[in-house]
mmCIF file with all atom_site columns, C-alpha atoms in Angstrom:
data_model
loop_
_atom_site.group_PDB
_atom_site.id
_atom_site.type_symbol
_atom_site.label_atom_id
_atom_site.label_alt_id
_atom_site.label_comp_id
_atom_site.label_asym_id
_atom_site.label_entity_id
_atom_site.label_seq_id
_atom_site.pdbx_PDB_ins_code
_atom_site.Cartn_x
_atom_site.Cartn_y
_atom_site.Cartn_z
_atom_site.occupancy
_atom_site.B_iso_or_equiv
_atom_site.pdbx_formal_charge
_atom_site.auth_seq_id
_atom_site.auth_comp_id
_atom_site.auth_asym_id
_atom_site.auth_atom_id
_atom_site.pdbx_PDB_model_num
ATOM 1   C CA . UNK R 1 1   ? 0.107   0.097  0.131   1.00 0.00 ? 21  UNK R CA 1
ATOM 2   C CA . UNK R 1 2   ? 1.279   3.679  -0.675  1.00 0.00 ? 22  UNK R CA 1
ATOM 3   C CA . UNK R 1 3   ? -0.887  5.082  1.934   1.00 0.00 ? 23  UNK R CA 1
ATOM 4   C CA . UNK R 1 4   ? -1.462  8.858  0.949   1.00 0.00 ? 24  UNK R CA 1
ATOM 5   C CA . UNK R 1 5   ? 0.007   10.067 -2.206  1.00 0.00 ? 25  UNK R CA 1
ATOM 6   C CA . UNK R 1 6   ? 0.584   13.943 -2.865  1.00 0.00 ? 26  UNK R CA 1
ATOM 7   C CA . UNK R 1 7   ? 1.708   15.723 -6.335  1.00 0.00 ? 27  UNK R CA 1
ATOM 8   C CA . UNK R 1 8   ? 4.018   17.575 -6.655  1.00 0.00 ? 28  UNK R CA 1
ATOM 9   C CA . UNK R 1 9   ? 6.191   17.868 -4.055  1.00 0.00 ? 29  UNK R CA 1
ATOM 10  C CA . UNK R 1 10  ? 7.485   21.435 -5.233  1.00 0.00 ? 30  UNK R CA 1
ATOM 11  C CA . UNK R 1 11  ? 5.417   24.213 -7.055  1.00 0.00 ? 31  UNK R CA 1
ATOM 12  C CA . UNK R 1 12  ? 6.222   27.884 -7.882  1.00 0.00 ? 32  UNK R CA 1
ATOM 13  C CA . UNK R 1 13  ? 3.418   29.533 -9.191  1.00 0.00 ? 33  UNK R CA 1
ATOM 14  C CA . UNK R 1 14  ? 3.146   33.363 -10.055 1.00 0.00 ? 34  UNK R CA 1
ATOM 15  C CA . UNK R 1 15  ? 0.525   35.559 -8.562  1.00 0.00 ? 35  UNK R CA 1
ATOM 16  C CA . UNK R 1 16  ? -2.832  34.849 -10.498 1.00 0.00 ? 36  UNK R CA 1
ATOM 17  C CA . UNK R 1 17  ? -2.176  31.537 -11.942 1.00 0.00 ? 37  UNK R CA 1
ATOM 18  C CA . UNK R 1 18  ? -4.163  28.436 -10.961 1.00 0.00 ? 38  UNK R CA 1
ATOM 19  C CA . UNK R 1 19  ? -2.986  25.055 -10.379 1.00 0.00 ? 39  UNK R CA 1
ATOM 20  C CA . UNK R 1 20  ? -4.313  21.539 -8.853  1.00 0.00 ? 40  UNK R CA 1
ATOM 21  C CA . UNK R 1 21  ? -2.626  19.893 -5.932  1.00 0.00 ? 41  UNK R CA 1
ATOM 22  C CA . UNK R 1 22  ? -3.424  16.184 -6.312  1.00 0.00 ? 42  UNK R CA 1
ATOM 23  C CA . UNK R 1 23  ? -4.101  13.737 -3.612  1.00 0.00 ? 43  UNK R CA 1
ATOM 24  C CA . UNK R 1 24  ? -4.769  9.989  -3.742  1.00 0.00 ? 44  UNK R CA 1
ATOM 25  C CA . UNK R 1 25  ? -5.075  7.133  -1.139  1.00 0.00 ? 45  UNK R CA 1
ATOM 26  C CA . UNK R 1 26  ? -5.176  3.558  -1.602  1.00 0.00 ? 46  UNK R CA 1
ATOM 27  C CA . UNK R 1 27  ? -6.907  2.590  1.853   1.00 0.00 ? 47  UNK R CA 1
ATOM 28  C CA . UNK R 1 28  ? -10.426 3.035  0.921   1.00 0.00 ? 48  UNK R CA 1
ATOM 29  C CA . UNK R 1 29  ? -10.639 5.995  3.751   1.00 0.00 ? 49  UNK R CA 1
ATOM 30  C CA . UNK R 1 30  ? -14.226 7.690  3.877   1.00 0.00 ? 50  UNK R CA 1
ATOM 31  C CA . UNK R 1 31  ? -12.803 10.921 5.162   1.00 0.00 ? 51  UNK R CA 1
ATOM 32  C CA . UNK R 1 32  ? -10.157 13.295 3.449   1.00 0.00 ? 52  UNK R CA 1
ATOM 33  C CA . UNK R 1 33  ? -8.979  16.680 4.181   1.00 0.00 ? 53  UNK R CA 1
ATOM 34  C CA . UNK R 1 34  ? -6.546  19.250 3.113   1.00 0.00 ? 54  UNK R CA 1
ATOM 35  C CA . UNK R 1 35  ? -4.465  21.235 5.462   1.00 0.00 ? 55  UNK R CA 1
ATOM 36  C CA . UNK R 1 36  ? -2.199  23.885 5.242   1.00 0.00 ? 56  UNK R CA 1
ATOM 37  C CA . UNK R 1 37  ? 1.107   24.413 7.446   1.00 0.00 ? 57  UNK R CA 1
ATOM 38  C CA . UNK R 1 38  ? 2.521   27.938 8.214   1.00 0.00 ? 58  UNK R CA 1
ATOM 39  C CA . UNK R 1 39  ? 5.428   28.740 10.401  1.00 0.00 ? 59  UNK R CA 1
ATOM 40  C CA . UNK R 1 40  ? 4.170   29.134 14.060  1.00 0.00 ? 60  UNK R CA 1
ATOM 41  C CA . UNK R 1 41  ? 0.385   28.306 13.098  1.00 0.00 ? 61  UNK R CA 1
ATOM 42  C CA . UNK R 1 42  ? 0.152   24.533 13.123  1.00 0.00 ? 62  UNK R CA 1
ATOM 43  C CA . UNK R 1 43  ? -2.122  22.837 10.712  1.00 0.00 ? 63  UNK R CA 1
ATOM 44  C CA . UNK R 1 44  ? -5.206  24.539 9.605   1.00 0.00 ? 64  UNK R CA 1
ATOM 45  C CA . UNK R 1 45  ? -7.980  22.558 7.875   1.00 0.00 ? 65  UNK R CA 1
ATOM 46  C CA . UNK R 1 46  ? -9.047  24.004 4.513   1.00 0.00 ? 66  UNK R CA 1
ATOM 47  C CA . UNK R 1 47  ? -11.845 21.749 3.022   1.00 0.00 ? 67  UNK R CA 1
ATOM 48  C CA . UNK R 1 48  ? -12.753 18.099 3.786   1.00 0.00 ? 68  UNK R CA 1
ATOM 49  C CA . UNK R 1 49  ? -14.687 15.462 2.641   1.00 0.00 ? 69  UNK R CA 1
ATOM 50  C CA . UNK R 1 50  ? -16.735 12.695 4.373   1.00 0.00 ? 70  UNK R CA 1
ATOM 51  C CA . UNK R 1 51  ? -17.346 10.568 1.168   1.00 0.00 ? 71  UNK R CA 1
ATOM 52  C CA . UNK R 1 52  ? -17.442 10.502 -2.688  1.00 0.00 ? 72  UNK R CA 1
ATOM 53  C CA . UNK R 1 53  ? -19.574 13.558 -3.702  1.00 0.00 ? 73  UNK R CA 1
ATOM 54  C CA . UNK R 1 54  ? -19.664 15.484 -0.247  1.00 0.00 ? 74  UNK R CA 1
ATOM 55  C CA . UNK R 1 55  ? -17.213 18.310 0.699   1.00 0.00 ? 75  UNK R CA 1
ATOM 56  C CA . UNK R 1 56  ? -17.168 20.760 3.312   1.00 0.00 ? 76  UNK R CA 1
ATOM 57  C CA . UNK R 1 57  ? -15.208 23.800 4.317   1.00 0.00 ? 77  UNK R CA 1
ATOM 58  C CA . UNK R 1 58  ? -12.701 24.244 7.215   1.00 0.00 ? 78  UNK R CA 1
ATOM 59  C CA . UNK R 1 59  ? -11.181 26.801 9.019   1.00 0.00 ? 79  UNK R CA 1
ATOM 60  C CA . UNK R 1 60  ? -9.394  28.462 5.910   1.00 0.00 ? 80  UNK R CA 1
ATOM 61  C CA . UNK R 1 61  ? -11.355 27.684 2.878   1.00 0.00 ? 81  UNK R CA 1
ATOM 62  C CA . UNK R 1 62  ? -11.320 30.988 0.887   1.00 0.00 ? 82  UNK R CA 1
ATOM 63  C CA . UNK R 1 63  ? -9.437  30.857 -2.471  1.00 0.00 ? 83  UNK R CA 1
ATOM 64  C CA . UNK R 1 64  ? -9.650  27.148 -2.540  1.00 0.00 ? 84  UNK R CA 1
ATOM 65  C CA . UNK R 1 65  ? -11.864 24.563 -4.367  1.00 0.00 ? 85  UNK R CA 1
ATOM 66  C CA . UNK R 1 66  ? -12.408 20.924 -3.699  1.00 0.00 ? 86  UNK R CA 1
ATOM 67  C CA . UNK R 1 67  ? -14.357 18.109 -5.441  1.00 0.00 ? 87  UNK R CA 1
ATOM 68  C CA . UNK R 1 68  ? -14.462 14.112 -4.464  1.00 0.00 ? 88  UNK R CA 1
ATOM 69  C CA . UNK R 1 69  ? -15.821 12.220 -7.723  1.00 0.00 ? 89  UNK R CA 1
ATOM 70  C CA . UNK R 1 70  ? -14.243 9.032  -6.465  1.00 0.00 ? 90  UNK R CA 1
ATOM 71  C CA . UNK R 1 71  ? -13.421 7.695  -2.726  1.00 0.00 ? 91  UNK R CA 1
ATOM 72  C CA . UNK R 1 72  ? -9.309  7.559  -3.900  1.00 0.00 ? 92  UNK R CA 1
ATOM 73  C CA . UNK R 1 73  ? -8.700  11.015 -5.151  1.00 0.00 ? 93  UNK R CA 1
ATOM 74  C CA . UNK R 1 74  ? -9.433  14.550 -3.238  1.00 0.00 ? 94  UNK R CA 1
ATOM 75  C CA . UNK R 1 75  ? -7.752  17.276 -5.674  1.00 0.00 ? 95  UNK R CA 1
ATOM 76  C CA . UNK R 1 76  ? -7.332  20.924 -4.044  1.00 0.00 ? 96  UNK R CA 1
ATOM 77  C CA . UNK R 1 77  ? -7.615  23.860 -6.555  1.00 0.00 ? 97  UNK R CA 1
ATOM 78  C CA . UNK R 1 78  ? -5.935  26.933 -6.129  1.00 0.00 ? 98  UNK R CA 1
ATOM 79  C CA . UNK R 1 79  ? -8.088  29.341 -8.461  1.00 0.00 ? 99  UNK R CA 1
ATOM 80  C CA . UNK R 1 80  ? -6.092  32.433 -8.802  1.00 0.00 ? 100 UNK R CA 1
ATOM 81  C CA . UNK R 1 81  ? -2.938  32.066 -6.575  1.00 0.00 ? 101 UNK R CA 1
ATOM 82  C CA . UNK R 1 82  ? -1.719  34.814 -4.245  1.00 0.00 ? 102 UNK R CA 1
ATOM 83  C CA . UNK R 1 83  ? 1.387   35.220 -2.341  1.00 0.00 ? 103 UNK R CA 1
ATOM 84  C CA . UNK R 1 84  ? -0.637  34.419 1.005   1.00 0.00 ? 104 UNK R CA 1
ATOM 85  C CA . UNK R 1 85  ? -1.278  31.047 -0.356  1.00 0.00 ? 105 UNK R CA 1
ATOM 86  C CA . UNK R 1 86  ? 2.578   30.169 -0.007  1.00 0.00 ? 106 UNK R CA 1
ATOM 87  C CA . UNK R 1 87  ? 2.606   27.349 2.495   1.00 0.00 ? 107 UNK R CA 1
ATOM 88  C CA . UNK R 1 88  ? 2.917   23.638 2.866   1.00 0.00 ? 108 UNK R CA 1
ATOM 89  C CA . UNK R 1 89  ? -0.158  21.778 2.140   1.00 0.00 ? 109 UNK R CA 1
ATOM 90  C CA . UNK R 1 90  ? -0.809  18.424 3.436   1.00 0.00 ? 110 UNK R CA 1
ATOM 91  C CA . UNK R 1 91  ? -3.533  16.009 2.574   1.00 0.00 ? 111 UNK R CA 1
ATOM 92  C CA . UNK R 1 92  ? -4.755  13.179 4.784   1.00 0.00 ? 112 UNK R CA 1
ATOM 93  C CA . UNK R 1 93  ? -7.118  10.253 4.814   1.00 0.00 ? 113 UNK R CA 1
ATOM 94  C CA . UNK R 1 94  ? -9.059  8.854  7.761   1.00 0.00 ? 114 UNK R CA 1
ATOM 95  C CA . UNK R 1 95  ? -11.036 5.466  7.993   1.00 0.00 ? 115 UNK R CA 1
ATOM 96  C CA . UNK R 1 96  ? -13.771 7.511  9.385   1.00 0.00 ? 116 UNK R CA 1
ATOM 97  C CA . UNK R 1 97  ? -14.113 11.488 11.013  1.00 0.00 ? 117 UNK R CA 1
ATOM 98  C CA . UNK R 1 98  ? -12.015 11.560 14.297  1.00 0.00 ? 118 UNK R CA 1
ATOM 99  C CA . UNK R 1 99  ? -9.677  8.443  13.790  1.00 0.00 ? 119 UNK R CA 1
ATOM 100 C CA . UNK R 1 100 ? -6.305  7.872  12.987  1.00 0.00 ? 120 UNK R CA 1
ATOM 101 C CA . UNK R 1 101 ? -5.318  10.173 10.156  1.00 0.00 ? 121 UNK R CA 1
ATOM 102 C CA . UNK R 1 102 ? -2.614  9.284  7.602   1.00 0.00 ? 122 UNK R CA 1
ATOM 103 C CA . UNK R 1 103 ? -0.857  12.271 6.083   1.00 0.00 ? 123 UNK R CA 1
ATOM 104 C CA . UNK R 1 104 ? 0.743   12.519 2.529   1.00 0.00 ? 124 UNK R CA 1
ATOM 105 C CA . UNK R 1 105 ? 4.638   13.867 2.432   1.00 0.00 ? 125 UNK R CA 1
ATOM 106 C CA . UNK R 1 106 ? 3.312   17.614 1.466   1.00 0.00 ? 126 UNK R CA 1
ATOM 107 C CA . UNK R 1 107 ? 3.374   19.776 -1.322  1.00 0.00 ? 127 UNK R CA 1
ATOM 108 C CA . UNK R 1 108 ? 5.592   23.024 -0.690  1.00 0.00 ? 128 UNK R CA 1
ATOM 109 C CA . UNK R 1 109 ? 3.991   25.861 -2.702  1.00 0.00 ? 129 UNK R CA 1
ATOM 110 C CA . UNK R 1 110 ? 5.479   29.172 -3.383  1.00 0.00 ? 130 UNK R CA 1
ATOM 111 C CA . UNK R 1 111 ? 3.675   32.048 -4.926  1.00 0.00 ? 131 UNK R CA 1
ATOM 112 C CA . UNK R 1 112 ? 5.512   34.976 -6.188  1.00 0.00 ? 132 UNK R CA 1
ATOM 113 C CA . UNK E 2 1   ? -9.270  28.757 15.669  1.00 0.00 ? 27  UNK E CA 1
ATOM 114 C CA . UNK E 2 2   ? -6.499  26.309 17.295  1.00 0.00 ? 28  UNK E CA 1
ATOM 115 C CA . UNK E 2 3   ? -8.184  23.908 19.728  1.00 0.00 ? 29  UNK E CA 1
ATOM 116 C CA . UNK E 2 4   ? -5.176  22.332 21.090  1.00 0.00 ? 30  UNK E CA 1
ATOM 117 C CA . UNK E 2 5   ? -2.470  24.619 22.306  1.00 0.00 ? 31  UNK E CA 1
ATOM 118 C CA . UNK E 2 6   ? 0.994   23.045 23.012  1.00 0.00 ? 32  UNK E CA 1
ATOM 119 C CA . UNK E 2 7   ? 3.635   23.760 25.771  1.00 0.00 ? 33  UNK E CA 1
ATOM 120 C CA . UNK E 2 8   ? 6.300   24.056 25.727  1.00 0.00 ? 34  UNK E CA 1
ATOM 121 C CA . UNK E 2 9   ? 6.848   25.644 22.160  1.00 0.00 ? 35  UNK E CA 1
ATOM 122 C CA . UNK E 2 10  ? 10.509  24.113 21.980  1.00 0.00 ? 36  UNK E CA 1
ATOM 123 C CA . UNK E 2 11  ? 12.396  21.626 24.174  1.00 0.00 ? 37  UNK E CA 1
ATOM 124 C CA . UNK E 2 12  ? 15.972  20.818 24.293  1.00 0.00 ? 38  UNK E CA 1
ATOM 125 C CA . UNK E 2 13  ? 17.099  17.858 26.323  1.00 0.00 ? 39  UNK E CA 1
ATOM 126 C CA . UNK E 2 14  ? 20.220  15.357 26.164  1.00 0.00 ? 40  UNK E CA 1
ATOM 127 C CA . UNK E 2 15  ? 19.928  11.628 24.937  1.00 0.00 ? 41  UNK E CA 1
ATOM 128 C CA . UNK E 2 16  ? 18.393  9.329  27.682  1.00 0.00 ? 42  UNK E CA 1
ATOM 129 C CA . UNK E 2 17  ? 16.479  12.128 29.293  1.00 0.00 ? 43  UNK E CA 1
ATOM 130 C CA . UNK E 2 18  ? 12.697  12.307 29.661  1.00 0.00 ? 44  UNK E CA 1
ATOM 131 C CA . UNK E 2 19  ? 10.595  14.754 27.325  1.00 0.00 ? 45  UNK E CA 1
ATOM 132 C CA . UNK E 2 20  ? 7.130   15.951 28.517  1.00 0.00 ? 46  UNK E CA 1
ATOM 133 C CA . UNK E 2 21  ? 4.977   17.962 26.333  1.00 0.00 ? 47  UNK E CA 1
ATOM 134 C CA . UNK E 2 22  ? 1.515   19.376 27.350  1.00 0.00 ? 48  UNK E CA 1
ATOM 135 C CA . UNK E 2 23  ? -1.653  20.223 25.496  1.00 0.00 ? 49  UNK E CA 1
ATOM 136 C CA . UNK E 2 24  ? -4.714  22.330 26.361  1.00 0.00 ? 50  UNK E CA 1
ATOM 137 C CA . UNK E 2 25  ? -7.983  22.483 24.563  1.00 0.00 ? 51  UNK E CA 1
ATOM 138 C CA . UNK E 2 26  ? -10.931 24.475 25.116  1.00 0.00 ? 52  UNK E CA 1
ATOM 139 C CA . UNK E 2 27  ? -13.957 22.165 24.038  1.00 0.00 ? 53  UNK E CA 1
ATOM 140 C CA . UNK E 2 28  ? -15.490 18.785 25.107  1.00 0.00 ? 54  UNK E CA 1
ATOM 141 C CA . UNK E 2 29  ? -13.597 15.893 22.687  1.00 0.00 ? 55  UNK E CA 1
ATOM 142 C CA . UNK E 2 30  ? -14.142 12.518 21.485  1.00 0.00 ? 56  UNK E CA 1
ATOM 143 C CA . UNK E 2 31  ? -10.464 11.724 21.887  1.00 0.00 ? 57  UNK E CA 1
ATOM 144 C CA . UNK E 2 32  ? -7.172  13.498 21.644  1.00 0.00 ? 58  UNK E CA 1
ATOM 145 C CA . UNK E 2 33  ? -4.279  12.221 19.484  1.00 0.00 ? 59  UNK E CA 1
ATOM 146 C CA . UNK E 2 34  ? -0.520  12.987 19.329  1.00 0.00 ? 60  UNK E CA 1
ATOM 147 C CA . UNK E 2 35  ? 1.535   13.195 16.018  1.00 0.00 ? 61  UNK E CA 1
ATOM 148 C CA . UNK E 2 36  ? 5.130   13.567 15.237  1.00 0.00 ? 62  UNK E CA 1
ATOM 149 C CA . UNK E 2 37  ? 6.491   15.525 12.394  1.00 0.00 ? 63  UNK E CA 1
ATOM 150 C CA . UNK E 2 38  ? 10.112  15.309 10.895  1.00 0.00 ? 64  UNK E CA 1
ATOM 151 C CA . UNK E 2 39  ? 11.471  18.145 9.133   1.00 0.00 ? 65  UNK E CA 1
ATOM 152 C CA . UNK E 2 40  ? 10.083  18.218 5.699   1.00 0.00 ? 66  UNK E CA 1
ATOM 153 C CA . UNK E 2 41  ? 7.846   15.327 6.182   1.00 0.00 ? 67  UNK E CA 1
ATOM 154 C CA . UNK E 2 42  ? 4.353   14.397 6.512   1.00 0.00 ? 68  UNK E CA 1
ATOM 155 C CA . UNK E 2 43  ? 2.589   13.901 10.320  1.00 0.00 ? 69  UNK E CA 1
ATOM 156 C CA . UNK E 2 44  ? 2.696   10.452 11.812  1.00 0.00 ? 70  UNK E CA 1
ATOM 157 C CA . UNK E 2 45  ? 0.226   9.128  14.135  1.00 0.00 ? 71  UNK E CA 1
ATOM 158 C CA . UNK E 2 46  ? 1.669   8.195  17.318  1.00 0.00 ? 72  UNK E CA 1
ATOM 159 C CA . UNK E 2 47  ? -0.992  7.212  20.009  1.00 0.00 ? 73  UNK E CA 1
ATOM 160 C CA . UNK E 2 48  ? -4.960  7.946  20.438  1.00 0.00 ? 74  UNK E CA 1
ATOM 161 C CA . UNK E 2 49  ? -6.573  8.337  23.893  1.00 0.00 ? 75  UNK E CA 1
ATOM 162 C CA . UNK E 2 50  ? -10.520 8.612  24.274  1.00 0.00 ? 76  UNK E CA 1
ATOM 163 C CA . UNK E 2 51  ? -12.383 10.936 26.385  1.00 0.00 ? 77  UNK E CA 1
ATOM 164 C CA . UNK E 2 52  ? -13.071 7.859  29.103  1.00 0.00 ? 78  UNK E CA 1
ATOM 165 C CA . UNK E 2 53  ? -9.137  6.722  29.365  1.00 0.00 ? 79  UNK E CA 1
ATOM 166 C CA . UNK E 2 54  ? -6.842  8.649  31.711  1.00 0.00 ? 80  UNK E CA 1
ATOM 167 C CA . UNK E 2 55  ? -3.747  6.933  30.498  1.00 0.00 ? 81  UNK E CA 1
ATOM 168 C CA . UNK E 2 56  ? -2.463  5.294  27.759  1.00 0.00 ? 82  UNK E CA 1
ATOM 169 C CA . UNK E 2 57  ? 1.097   3.518  26.905  1.00 0.00 ? 83  UNK E CA 1
ATOM 170 C CA . UNK E 2 58  ? 2.713   2.937  23.506  1.00 0.00 ? 84  UNK E CA 1
ATOM 171 C CA . UNK E 2 59  ? 6.386   1.883  23.982  1.00 0.00 ? 85  UNK E CA 1
ATOM 172 C CA . UNK E 2 60  ? 8.653   4.724  25.438  1.00 0.00 ? 86  UNK E CA 1
ATOM 173 C CA . UNK E 2 61  ? 5.515   6.873  24.928  1.00 0.00 ? 87  UNK E CA 1
ATOM 174 C CA . UNK E 2 62  ? 3.211   7.701  27.802  1.00 0.00 ? 88  UNK E CA 1
ATOM 175 C CA . UNK E 2 63  ? -0.196  9.972  27.242  1.00 0.00 ? 89  UNK E CA 1
ATOM 176 C CA . UNK E 2 64  ? -2.376  11.170 29.946  1.00 0.00 ? 90  UNK E CA 1
ATOM 177 C CA . UNK E 2 65  ? -5.721  12.833 29.412  1.00 0.00 ? 91  UNK E CA 1
ATOM 178 C CA . UNK E 2 66  ? -7.630  15.120 32.286  1.00 0.00 ? 92  UNK E CA 1
ATOM 179 C CA . UNK E 2 67  ? -10.850 15.995 30.924  1.00 0.00 ? 93  UNK E CA 1
ATOM 180 C CA . UNK E 2 68  ? -11.833 18.174 34.052  1.00 0.00 ? 94  UNK E CA 1
ATOM 181 C CA . UNK E 2 69  ? -8.661  20.312 33.097  1.00 0.00 ? 95  UNK E CA 1
ATOM 182 C CA . UNK E 2 70  ? -9.182  20.071 29.302  1.00 0.00 ? 96  UNK E CA 1
ATOM 183 C CA . UNK E 2 71  ? -5.331  19.023 29.260  1.00 0.00 ? 97  UNK E CA 1
ATOM 184 C CA . UNK E 2 72  ? -3.109  16.101 28.313  1.00 0.00 ? 98  UNK E CA 1
ATOM 185 C CA . UNK E 2 73  ? 0.267   15.494 28.155  1.00 0.00 ? 99  UNK E CA 1
ATOM 186 C CA . UNK E 2 74  ? 2.730   13.176 26.365  1.00 0.00 ? 100 UNK E CA 1
ATOM 187 C CA . UNK E 2 75  ? 5.801   11.736 27.671  1.00 0.00 ? 101 UNK E CA 1
ATOM 188 C CA . UNK E 2 76  ? 8.805   10.323 26.175  1.00 0.00 ? 102 UNK E CA 1
ATOM 189 C CA . UNK E 2 77  ? 10.966  8.495  27.984  1.00 0.00 ? 103 UNK E CA 1
ATOM 190 C CA . UNK E 2 78  ? 14.778  7.811  27.850  1.00 0.00 ? 104 UNK E CA 1
ATOM 191 C CA . UNK E 2 79  ? 14.905  9.748  24.403  1.00 0.00 ? 105 UNK E CA 1
ATOM 192 C CA . UNK E 2 80  ? 16.938  9.602  21.525  1.00 0.00 ? 106 UNK E CA 1
ATOM 193 C CA . UNK E 2 81  ? 18.406  11.676 19.042  1.00 0.00 ? 107 UNK E CA 1
ATOM 194 C CA . UNK E 2 82  ? 15.986  10.035 16.627  1.00 0.00 ? 108 UNK E CA 1
ATOM 195 C CA . UNK E 2 83  ? 13.118  11.492 18.619  1.00 0.00 ? 109 UNK E CA 1
ATOM 196 C CA . UNK E 2 84  ? 14.113  14.943 17.427  1.00 0.00 ? 110 UNK E CA 1
ATOM 197 C CA . UNK E 2 85  ? 10.866  16.274 15.622  1.00 0.00 ? 111 UNK E CA 1
ATOM 198 C CA . UNK E 2 86  ? 7.851   18.528 16.190  1.00 0.00 ? 112 UNK E CA 1
ATOM 199 C CA . UNK E 2 87  ? 4.963   17.047 18.261  1.00 0.00 ? 113 UNK E CA 1
ATOM 200 C CA . UNK E 2 88  ? 1.435   17.990 17.665  1.00 0.00 ? 114 UNK E CA 1
ATOM 201 C CA . UNK E 2 89  ? -1.751  17.281 19.516  1.00 0.00 ? 115 UNK E CA 1
ATOM 202 C CA . UNK E 2 90  ? -4.895  17.299 17.685  1.00 0.00 ? 116 UNK E CA 1
ATOM 203 C CA . UNK E 2 91  ? -8.397  16.827 19.443  1.00 0.00 ? 117 UNK E CA 1
ATOM 204 C CA . UNK E 2 92  ? -11.551 15.184 17.826  1.00 0.00 ? 118 UNK E CA 1
ATOM 205 C CA . UNK E 2 93  ? -14.897 16.518 18.615  1.00 0.00 ? 119 UNK E CA 1
ATOM 206 C CA . UNK E 2 94  ? -18.256 14.777 19.670  1.00 0.00 ? 120 UNK E CA 1
ATOM 207 C CA . UNK E 2 95  ? -20.346 15.539 16.207  1.00 0.00 ? 121 UNK E CA 1
ATOM 208 C CA . UNK E 2 96  ? -20.985 12.994 13.784  1.00 0.00 ? 122 UNK E CA 1
ATOM 209 C CA . UNK E 2 97  ? -18.891 14.463 11.202  1.00 0.00 ? 123 UNK E CA 1
ATOM 210 C CA . UNK E 2 98  ? -15.875 15.281 13.193  1.00 0.00 ? 124 UNK E CA 1
ATOM 211 C CA . UNK E 2 99  ? -12.623 16.859 12.160  1.00 0.00 ? 125 UNK E CA 1
ATOM 212 C CA . UNK E 2 100 ? -9.443  16.785 13.664  1.00 0.00 ? 126 UNK E CA 1
ATOM 213 C CA . UNK E 2 101 ? -8.273  20.205 15.139  1.00 0.00 ? 127 UNK E CA 1
ATOM 214 C CA . UNK E 2 102 ? -4.443  20.737 15.615  1.00 0.00 ? 128 UNK E CA 1
ATOM 215 C CA . UNK E 2 103 ? -2.226  22.873 17.913  1.00 0.00 ? 129 UNK E CA 1
ATOM 216 C CA . UNK E 2 104 ? 0.787   24.627 17.035  1.00 0.00 ? 130 UNK E CA 1
ATOM 217 C CA . UNK E 2 105 ? 3.345   21.780 18.140  1.00 0.00 ? 131 UNK E CA 1
ATOM 218 C CA . UNK E 2 106 ? 6.534   21.346 20.313  1.00 0.00 ? 132 UNK E CA 1
ATOM 219 C CA . UNK E 2 107 ? 9.686   21.231 18.740  1.00 0.00 ? 133 UNK E CA 1
ATOM 220 C CA . UNK E 2 108 ? 11.629  18.803 20.436  1.00 0.00 ? 134 UNK E CA 1
ATOM 221 C CA . UNK E 2 109 ? 15.591  18.618 20.129  1.00 0.00 ? 135 UNK E CA 1
ATOM 222 C CA . UNK E 2 110 ? 17.437  15.536 21.694  1.00 0.00 ? 136 UNK E CA 1
ATOM 223 C CA . UNK E 2 111 ? 20.894  16.125 21.693  1.00 0.00 ? 137 UNK E CA 1
ATOM 224 C CA . UNK E 2 112 ? 23.700  12.993 21.886  1.00 0.00 ? 138 UNK E CA 1
#
């Protein structure tokens, strides 16, 4: 099992560009989440999904879109990148909400 | 907003010493979890303690939970240089679609 796989590992964007961060899990977990990690801020929840076709906003959803068409995949879309979105992004999956979370290795995004 | 707050923010000890980290939270929980993050990597789940449990052990890890004080502690005994990492607590609420809320972390440095 690969667990949770995120791509790309690193990305540099220009302000205003859009892109999609990919996340896939092979554990058949219902819950998937996206977090951003900034220095001194810990992890903050962006969006999450409790199953295919169901998504909801977290603490910091502005500027991001998600969709969940399959159990395995949960992409995060940046609509128009801003320097404030420079961060490390982590995808995680859980068998069900509030249980052990499995994290990907992260995507380090820089917006210039 | 952050649910859990770790204390201290940073901790520096020698190999063989014990390391204690604390976490305080604000609202009622279903469980509390501890995660480790090595530099540049994703978070790894260490241990989960449920709200009706007071203490739990896993190898060199000991976690306590005091729901009356809304606090938890993580004790790492006989620390090793390989324990150098950031440690985060995360709380899971009682609602059906519970998400994890992470604290800002404690950075532990274990010197040989």
